XYZ file of C-alpha atoms in Angstrom:
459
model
C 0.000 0.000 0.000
C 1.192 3.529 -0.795
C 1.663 5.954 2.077
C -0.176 8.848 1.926
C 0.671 11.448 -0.508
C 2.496 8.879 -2.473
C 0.529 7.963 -6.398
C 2.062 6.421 -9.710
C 2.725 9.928 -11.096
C 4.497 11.293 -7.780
C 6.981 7.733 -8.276
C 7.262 8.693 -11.380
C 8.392 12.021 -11.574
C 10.926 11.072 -8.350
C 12.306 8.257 -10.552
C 12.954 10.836 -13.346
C 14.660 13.213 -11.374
C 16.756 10.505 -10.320
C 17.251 9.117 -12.987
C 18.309 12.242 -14.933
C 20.892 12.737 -12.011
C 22.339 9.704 -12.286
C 22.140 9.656 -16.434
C 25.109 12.256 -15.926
C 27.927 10.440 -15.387
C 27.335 8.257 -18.346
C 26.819 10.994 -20.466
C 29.819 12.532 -19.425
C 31.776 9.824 -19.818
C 30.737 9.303 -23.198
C 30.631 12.889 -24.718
C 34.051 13.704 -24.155
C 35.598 11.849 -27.134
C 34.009 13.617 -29.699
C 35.187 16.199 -28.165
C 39.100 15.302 -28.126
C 40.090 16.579 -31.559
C 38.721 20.384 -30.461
C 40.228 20.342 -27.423
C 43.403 19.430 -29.122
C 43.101 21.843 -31.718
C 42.053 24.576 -29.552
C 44.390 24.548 -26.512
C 47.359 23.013 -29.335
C 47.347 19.653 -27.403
C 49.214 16.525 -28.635
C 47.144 13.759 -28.439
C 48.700 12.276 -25.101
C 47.504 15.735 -23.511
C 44.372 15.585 -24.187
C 43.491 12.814 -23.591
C 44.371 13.534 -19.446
C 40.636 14.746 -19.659
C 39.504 11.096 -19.936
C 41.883 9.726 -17.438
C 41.200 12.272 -15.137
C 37.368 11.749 -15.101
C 37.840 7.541 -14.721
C 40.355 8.131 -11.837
C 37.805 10.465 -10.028
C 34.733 8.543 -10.867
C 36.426 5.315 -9.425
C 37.767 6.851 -6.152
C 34.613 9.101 -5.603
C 31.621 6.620 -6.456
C 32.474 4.769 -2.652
C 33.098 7.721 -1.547
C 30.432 9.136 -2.781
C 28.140 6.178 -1.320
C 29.917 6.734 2.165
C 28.818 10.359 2.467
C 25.135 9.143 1.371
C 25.034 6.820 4.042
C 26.492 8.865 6.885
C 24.391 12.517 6.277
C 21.135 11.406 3.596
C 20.908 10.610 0.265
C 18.847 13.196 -0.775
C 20.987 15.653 1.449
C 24.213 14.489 -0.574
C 22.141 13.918 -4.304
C 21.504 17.174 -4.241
C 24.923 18.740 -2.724
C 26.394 16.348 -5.993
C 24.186 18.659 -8.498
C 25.628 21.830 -7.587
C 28.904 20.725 -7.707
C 28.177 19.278 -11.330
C 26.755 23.374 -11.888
C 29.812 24.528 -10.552
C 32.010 22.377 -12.979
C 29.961 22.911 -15.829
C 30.092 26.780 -15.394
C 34.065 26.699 -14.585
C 34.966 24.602 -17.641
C 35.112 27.354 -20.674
C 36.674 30.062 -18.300
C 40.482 29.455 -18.455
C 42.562 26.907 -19.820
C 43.076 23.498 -20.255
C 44.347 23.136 -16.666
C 41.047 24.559 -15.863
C 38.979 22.307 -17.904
C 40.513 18.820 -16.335
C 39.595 20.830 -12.638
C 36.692 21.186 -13.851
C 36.230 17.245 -15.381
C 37.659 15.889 -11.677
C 35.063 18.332 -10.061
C 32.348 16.724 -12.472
C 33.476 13.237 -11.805
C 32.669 13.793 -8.289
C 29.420 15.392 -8.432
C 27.964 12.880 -11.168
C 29.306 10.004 -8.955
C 27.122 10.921 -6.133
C 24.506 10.146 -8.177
C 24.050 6.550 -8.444
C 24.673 5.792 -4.970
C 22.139 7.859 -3.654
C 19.899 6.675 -6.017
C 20.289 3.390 -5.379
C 19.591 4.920 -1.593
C 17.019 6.268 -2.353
C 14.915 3.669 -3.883
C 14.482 1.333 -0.629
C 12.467 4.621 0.924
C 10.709 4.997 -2.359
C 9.673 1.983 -2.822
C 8.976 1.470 1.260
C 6.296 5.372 0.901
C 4.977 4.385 -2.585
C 4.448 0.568 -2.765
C 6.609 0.082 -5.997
C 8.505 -2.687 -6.383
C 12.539 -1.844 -6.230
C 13.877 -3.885 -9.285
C 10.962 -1.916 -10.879
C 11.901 1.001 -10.134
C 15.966 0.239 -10.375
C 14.856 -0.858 -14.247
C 13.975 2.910 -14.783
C 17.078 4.517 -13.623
C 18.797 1.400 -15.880
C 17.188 2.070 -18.783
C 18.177 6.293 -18.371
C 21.653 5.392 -18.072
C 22.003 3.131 -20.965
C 20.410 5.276 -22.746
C 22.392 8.468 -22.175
C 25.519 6.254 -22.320
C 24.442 5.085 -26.146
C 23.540 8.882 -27.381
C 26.520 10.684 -25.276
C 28.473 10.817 -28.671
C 25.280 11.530 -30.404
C 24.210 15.065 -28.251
C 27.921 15.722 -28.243
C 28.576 15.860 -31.825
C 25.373 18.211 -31.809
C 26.433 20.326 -29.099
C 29.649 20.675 -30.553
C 28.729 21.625 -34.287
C 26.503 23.973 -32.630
C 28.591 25.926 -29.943
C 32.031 24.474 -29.075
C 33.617 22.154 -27.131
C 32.555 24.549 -24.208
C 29.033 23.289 -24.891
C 29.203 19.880 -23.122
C 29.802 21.186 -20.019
C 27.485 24.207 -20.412
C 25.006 21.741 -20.906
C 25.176 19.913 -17.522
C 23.747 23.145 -16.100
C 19.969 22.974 -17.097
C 20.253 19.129 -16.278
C 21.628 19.148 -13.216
C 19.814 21.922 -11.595
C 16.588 20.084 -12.621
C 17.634 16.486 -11.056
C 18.345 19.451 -8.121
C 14.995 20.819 -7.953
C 13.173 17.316 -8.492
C 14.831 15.409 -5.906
C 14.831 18.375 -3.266
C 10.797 18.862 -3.725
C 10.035 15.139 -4.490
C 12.013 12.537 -3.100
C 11.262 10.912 0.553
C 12.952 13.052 3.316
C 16.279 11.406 4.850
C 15.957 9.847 8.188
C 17.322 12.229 11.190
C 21.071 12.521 10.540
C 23.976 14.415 12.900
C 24.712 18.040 11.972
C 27.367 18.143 9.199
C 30.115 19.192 10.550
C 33.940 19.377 9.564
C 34.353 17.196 12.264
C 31.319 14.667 11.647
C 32.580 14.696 8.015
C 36.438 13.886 8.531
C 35.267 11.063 10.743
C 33.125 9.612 8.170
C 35.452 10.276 5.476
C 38.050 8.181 7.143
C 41.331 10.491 5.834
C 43.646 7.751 6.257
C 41.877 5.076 4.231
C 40.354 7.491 1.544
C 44.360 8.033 1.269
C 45.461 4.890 1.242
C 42.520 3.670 -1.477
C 43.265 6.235 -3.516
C 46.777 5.702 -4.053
C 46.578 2.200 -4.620
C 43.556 2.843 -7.702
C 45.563 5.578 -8.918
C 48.544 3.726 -9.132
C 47.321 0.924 -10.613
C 44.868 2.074 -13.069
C 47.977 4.384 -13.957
C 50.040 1.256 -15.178
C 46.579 -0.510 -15.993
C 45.750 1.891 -18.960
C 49.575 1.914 -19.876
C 50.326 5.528 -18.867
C 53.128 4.150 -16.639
C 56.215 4.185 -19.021
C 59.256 3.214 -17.331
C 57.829 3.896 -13.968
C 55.340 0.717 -14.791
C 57.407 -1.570 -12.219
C 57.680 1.081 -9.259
C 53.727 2.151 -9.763
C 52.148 -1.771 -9.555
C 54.786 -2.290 -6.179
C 53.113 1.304 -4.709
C 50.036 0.315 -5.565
C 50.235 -3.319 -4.031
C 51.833 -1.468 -0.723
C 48.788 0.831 -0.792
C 46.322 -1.716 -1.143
C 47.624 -3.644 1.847
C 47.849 -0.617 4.005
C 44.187 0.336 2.968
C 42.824 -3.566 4.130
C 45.067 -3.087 7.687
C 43.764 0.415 8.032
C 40.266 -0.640 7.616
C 39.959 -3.336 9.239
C 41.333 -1.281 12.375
C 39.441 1.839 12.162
C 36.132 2.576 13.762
C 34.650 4.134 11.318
C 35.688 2.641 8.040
C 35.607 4.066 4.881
C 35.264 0.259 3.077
C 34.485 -1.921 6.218
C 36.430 -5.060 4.839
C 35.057 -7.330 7.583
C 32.172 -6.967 6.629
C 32.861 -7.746 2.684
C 34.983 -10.264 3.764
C 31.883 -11.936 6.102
C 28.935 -10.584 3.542
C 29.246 -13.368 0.588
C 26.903 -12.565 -1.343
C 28.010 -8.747 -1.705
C 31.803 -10.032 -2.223
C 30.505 -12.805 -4.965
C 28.567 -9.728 -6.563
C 31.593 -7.544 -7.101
C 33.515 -9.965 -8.465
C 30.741 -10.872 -10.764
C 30.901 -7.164 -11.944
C 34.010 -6.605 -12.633
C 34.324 -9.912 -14.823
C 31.257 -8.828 -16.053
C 31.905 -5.483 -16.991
C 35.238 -6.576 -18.528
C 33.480 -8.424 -21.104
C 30.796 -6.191 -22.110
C 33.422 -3.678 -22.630
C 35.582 -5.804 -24.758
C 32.437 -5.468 -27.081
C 31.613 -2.437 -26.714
C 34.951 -0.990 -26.864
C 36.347 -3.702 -29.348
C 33.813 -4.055 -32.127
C 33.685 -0.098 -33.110
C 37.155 -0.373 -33.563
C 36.987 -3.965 -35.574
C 34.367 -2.307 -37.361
C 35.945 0.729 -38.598
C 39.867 -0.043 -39.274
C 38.703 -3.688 -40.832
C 35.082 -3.114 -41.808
C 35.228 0.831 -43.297
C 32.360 1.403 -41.919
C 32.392 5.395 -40.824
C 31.753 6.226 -37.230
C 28.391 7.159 -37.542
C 27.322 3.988 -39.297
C 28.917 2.079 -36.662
C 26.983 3.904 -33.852
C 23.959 3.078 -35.639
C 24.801 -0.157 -35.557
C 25.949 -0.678 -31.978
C 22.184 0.763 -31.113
C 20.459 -2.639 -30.386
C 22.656 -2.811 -27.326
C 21.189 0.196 -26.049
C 17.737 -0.551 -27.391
C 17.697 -4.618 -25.700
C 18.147 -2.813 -22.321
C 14.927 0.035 -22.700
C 13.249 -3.211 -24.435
C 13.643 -5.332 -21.657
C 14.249 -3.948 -18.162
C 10.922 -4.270 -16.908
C 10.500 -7.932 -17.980
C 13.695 -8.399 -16.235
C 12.409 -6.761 -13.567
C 8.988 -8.402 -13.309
C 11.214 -11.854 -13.636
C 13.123 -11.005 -10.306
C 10.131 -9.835 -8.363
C 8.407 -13.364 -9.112
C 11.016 -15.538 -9.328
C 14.009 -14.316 -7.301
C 17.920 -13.221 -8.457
C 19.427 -16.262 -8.486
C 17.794 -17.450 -12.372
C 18.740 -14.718 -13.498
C 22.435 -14.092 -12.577
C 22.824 -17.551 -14.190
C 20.749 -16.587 -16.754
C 22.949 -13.745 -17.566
C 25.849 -15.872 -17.447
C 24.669 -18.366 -20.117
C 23.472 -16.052 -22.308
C 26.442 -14.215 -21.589
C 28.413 -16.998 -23.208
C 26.488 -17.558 -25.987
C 27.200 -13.969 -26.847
C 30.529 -13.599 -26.798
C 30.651 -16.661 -28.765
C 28.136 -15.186 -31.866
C 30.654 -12.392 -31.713
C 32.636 -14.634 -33.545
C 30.518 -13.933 -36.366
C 32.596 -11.368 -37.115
C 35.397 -13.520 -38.095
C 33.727 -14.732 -41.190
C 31.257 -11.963 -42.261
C 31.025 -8.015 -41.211
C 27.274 -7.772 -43.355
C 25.367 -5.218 -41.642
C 22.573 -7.390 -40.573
C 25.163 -9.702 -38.794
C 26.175 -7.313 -36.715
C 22.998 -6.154 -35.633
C 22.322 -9.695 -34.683
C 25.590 -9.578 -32.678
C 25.278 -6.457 -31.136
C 21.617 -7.355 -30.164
C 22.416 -10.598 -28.914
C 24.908 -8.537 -26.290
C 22.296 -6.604 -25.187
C 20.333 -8.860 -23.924
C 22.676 -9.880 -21.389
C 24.049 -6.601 -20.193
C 20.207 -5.380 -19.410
C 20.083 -8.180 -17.045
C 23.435 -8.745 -15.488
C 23.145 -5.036 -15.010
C 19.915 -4.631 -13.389
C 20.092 -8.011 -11.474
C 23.399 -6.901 -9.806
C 22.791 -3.726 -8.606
C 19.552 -5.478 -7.012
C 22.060 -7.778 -5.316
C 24.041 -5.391 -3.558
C 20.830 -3.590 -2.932
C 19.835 -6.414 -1.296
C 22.914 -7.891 0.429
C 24.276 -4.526 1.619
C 23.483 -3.594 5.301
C 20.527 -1.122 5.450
C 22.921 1.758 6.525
C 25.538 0.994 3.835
C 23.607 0.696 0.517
C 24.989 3.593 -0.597
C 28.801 2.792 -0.228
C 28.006 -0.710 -1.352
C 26.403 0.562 -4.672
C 29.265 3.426 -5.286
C 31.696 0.277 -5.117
C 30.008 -1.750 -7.810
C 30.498 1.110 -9.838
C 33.891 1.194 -9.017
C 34.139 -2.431 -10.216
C 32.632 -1.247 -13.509
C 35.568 1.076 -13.871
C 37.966 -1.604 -13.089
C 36.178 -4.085 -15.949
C 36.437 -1.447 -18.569
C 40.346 -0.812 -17.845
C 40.915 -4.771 -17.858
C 38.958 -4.641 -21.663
C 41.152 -1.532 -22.884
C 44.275 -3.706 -21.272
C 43.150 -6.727 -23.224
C 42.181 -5.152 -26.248
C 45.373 -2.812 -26.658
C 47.394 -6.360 -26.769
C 45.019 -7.908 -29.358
C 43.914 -4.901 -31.709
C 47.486 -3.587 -31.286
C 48.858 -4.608 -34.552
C 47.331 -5.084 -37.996
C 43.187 -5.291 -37.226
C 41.717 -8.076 -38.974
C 39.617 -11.096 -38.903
C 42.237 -13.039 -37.464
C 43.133 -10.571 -34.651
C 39.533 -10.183 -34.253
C 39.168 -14.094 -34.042
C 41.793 -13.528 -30.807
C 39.611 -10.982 -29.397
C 36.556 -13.629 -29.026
C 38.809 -16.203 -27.797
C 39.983 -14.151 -25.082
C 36.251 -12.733 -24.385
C 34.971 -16.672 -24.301
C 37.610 -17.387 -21.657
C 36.427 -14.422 -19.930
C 32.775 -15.436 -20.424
C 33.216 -19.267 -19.166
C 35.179 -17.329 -15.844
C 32.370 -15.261 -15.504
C 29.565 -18.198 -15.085
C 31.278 -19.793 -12.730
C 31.453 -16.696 -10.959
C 27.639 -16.217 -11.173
C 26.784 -20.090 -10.495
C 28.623 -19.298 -7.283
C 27.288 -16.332 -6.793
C 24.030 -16.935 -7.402
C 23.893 -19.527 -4.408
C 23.796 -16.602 -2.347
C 20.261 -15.613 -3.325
C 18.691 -18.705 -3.312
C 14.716 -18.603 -2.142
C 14.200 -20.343 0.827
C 12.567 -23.775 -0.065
């Protein structure tokens, strides 16, 4: 039963706002590389330069999404949703005032306002659903369908914006958006819960300095020599990194007030089987989705807009079928269809061998929507896990980290693909590409047959 106050169109219109919030990252992610070349042109960048504003935005987004989640959890979703949209104003107004230094301030400032996002929505949804009646994974499908979305047309708007008004325009544009996930989650969403002032004080103690720290160097120093940025330093950045990392898991398993509580990940198996499922997850999609544009155009000559066009049945499987994916959870639980996702999983990254023998239009859109179906329900399913498995007053932490482990899937697919698209790009080196993602596939069912074990109905 809905509480009072609460109807369909109220949900709705909470959802959107949401959603629209949390539809930022992606887009942001995802508009910048069209526009690389006027960024280049315009600050006289070599490509190595400019490309720091893409690096700079995946470091940030992978650090501040837990973060993120931590703050959520400590002082209110909505509270920290909306204190995330004005810093995502403030970047977008900052970005076309100075120079390039200026504009990869503003990108880190962006990273961390979009990344509050998700989290909180994710937050957010439990007390939604609790006030209105709605069923979660229903209501998860919406904001999973607005993400996709934005993440499949982010090169699309871009290219407009930027044909239209400058580079300066996809940050400009963030404004309007942001301030109107501001308005609809301040006036619509469920209050937060009675929270301690918010103090310098009460935040340093939540923010756990000496963790945040200590995570932080270890993903920056990793992902550093992950995305091959290292050079000679490669050797000395993985042995800080490790050293980091293991000072992180002593510090938090020590501190009071964690900023990761590793017990409990280490004690909470069905959270810890999720986030590996993830990342393993992620990894492949992004082998595809990363991969087969590049396949397409060096082998194929097919132009990029032709090839976006094509990749669209990705996008469209999810908005096609979220909310049969999510009806299919509410009646019949997670566990079919994390195993579900991790057949048909398979299967897919074994029709993307199709490629090998014929690049025909309709073939890929066959391949390309035989990936989506997959994604929409690995996606949806596991952020319902953690949802579910994550301690009431830690759903927001828990959800920033599984998009951490996103971030850490797409690095392993650049890693793997820079080693087989490196060279000539053919059918054969394509051919390795789809052995490598069916190893990853079969690695990532056993993953979710183990996984799924943890969210077994009761008999």
């Amino acid at each position: 039963m809905a509480a009072d106050g609460w109807n369909a169109r109220r949900v709705g219109l909470t959802i959107s706002a949401l959603s629209l919030g949390t539809t930022l990252n992606a887009l942001n992610s995802s508009m910048i590389a069209v526009a690389l070349l006027s960024l280049q042109h315009d600050f006289g960048l070599s490509i190595a330069a400019v490309t720091w504003v893409i690096t700079v935005f995946y470091i940030a987004s992978t650090v501040a999404q837990p973060l993120m989640g931590r703050m959520a959890d400590a002082f209110g979703a909505r509270r920290v949703f909306v204190a995330g949209m004005v810093l995502v104003v403030v970047a977008g107004a900052i970005a076309p005032l100075g120079g390039f230094e200026l504009v990869l301030v503003a990108r880190g400032i962006m990273a961390i306002g979009t990344s509050v996002a998700f989290p909180a929505a994710v937050a957010l949804v439990g007390p939604l659903a609790h006030a209105s009646g709605a069923s979660p994974p229903r209501l998860l499908a919406r904001i999973q369908i607005a993400n996709t979305t934005a993440a499949a047309l982010g090169p699309v708007i871009g290219g407009l914006l930027i044909a239209l008004a400058g580079w300066p325009a996809i940050f400009l544009v963030n404004i309007p958006l942001a301030l109107a996930a501001l308005v609809g989650v301040l006036t619509l969403a469920p209050p937060d819960e009675p929270r301690g002032a918010v103090s310098p004080a009460a935040v340093m103690r939540v923010l756990d300095p000496a963790g945040v720290v200590a995570f932080t160097v270890a993903v920056v120093s990793l992902l550093v020599a992950a995305l091959g940025a290292a050079g000679e330093a490669l050797w000395l950045l993985l042995a800080i990194g490790a050293v980091a990392l293991a000072l992180f898991v002593w510090r938090e398993r020590r501190a009071r007030f964690p900023f990761i509580d590793v017990r409990m990940l280490a004690a909470n198996r069905a959270l810890t089987w999720t986030y590996l499922g993830f990342t393993v997850f992620a990894a492949l999609y992004y082998v595809a989705f990363f991969g087969l544009p590049q396949f397409l155009e060096s082998y194929g000559g097919y132009s990029t807009a032709i090839v976006g066009l094509l990749m669209l049945p990705l996008s469209g499987m999810t908005i096609a079928l979220a909310p049969f994916v999510a009806r299919t959870i509410d009646r019949r639980g997670l566990a079919p269809v994390l195993i579900g996702t991790g057949i048909l999983l398979l299967v897919a990254t074994v029709a993307l061998g199709i490629g090998v023998i014929t690049i025909a239009p309709v073939w890929i859109l066959v391949m390309t929507a035989v990936m989506g179906i997959p994604y929409c329900m690995g996606s949806l399913a596991m952020t319902e896990a953690v949802r579910r498995a994550a301690p009431p007053d830690a759903v927001g932490v828990a959800s920033g980290l599984l998009q951490s482990t996103r971030y850490l899937g797409a690095i392993a697919a650049t890693v793997v693909l820079g080693r087989m698209l490196g060279g000539e790009v053919d059918a054969a080196a394509w051919g390795g590409v789809v052995l490598a993602a069916v190893g990853i596939g079969i690695a990532h069912l056993a993953v979710a047959l183990v996984g799924a074990s943890a969210f077994r109905r009761p008999a």
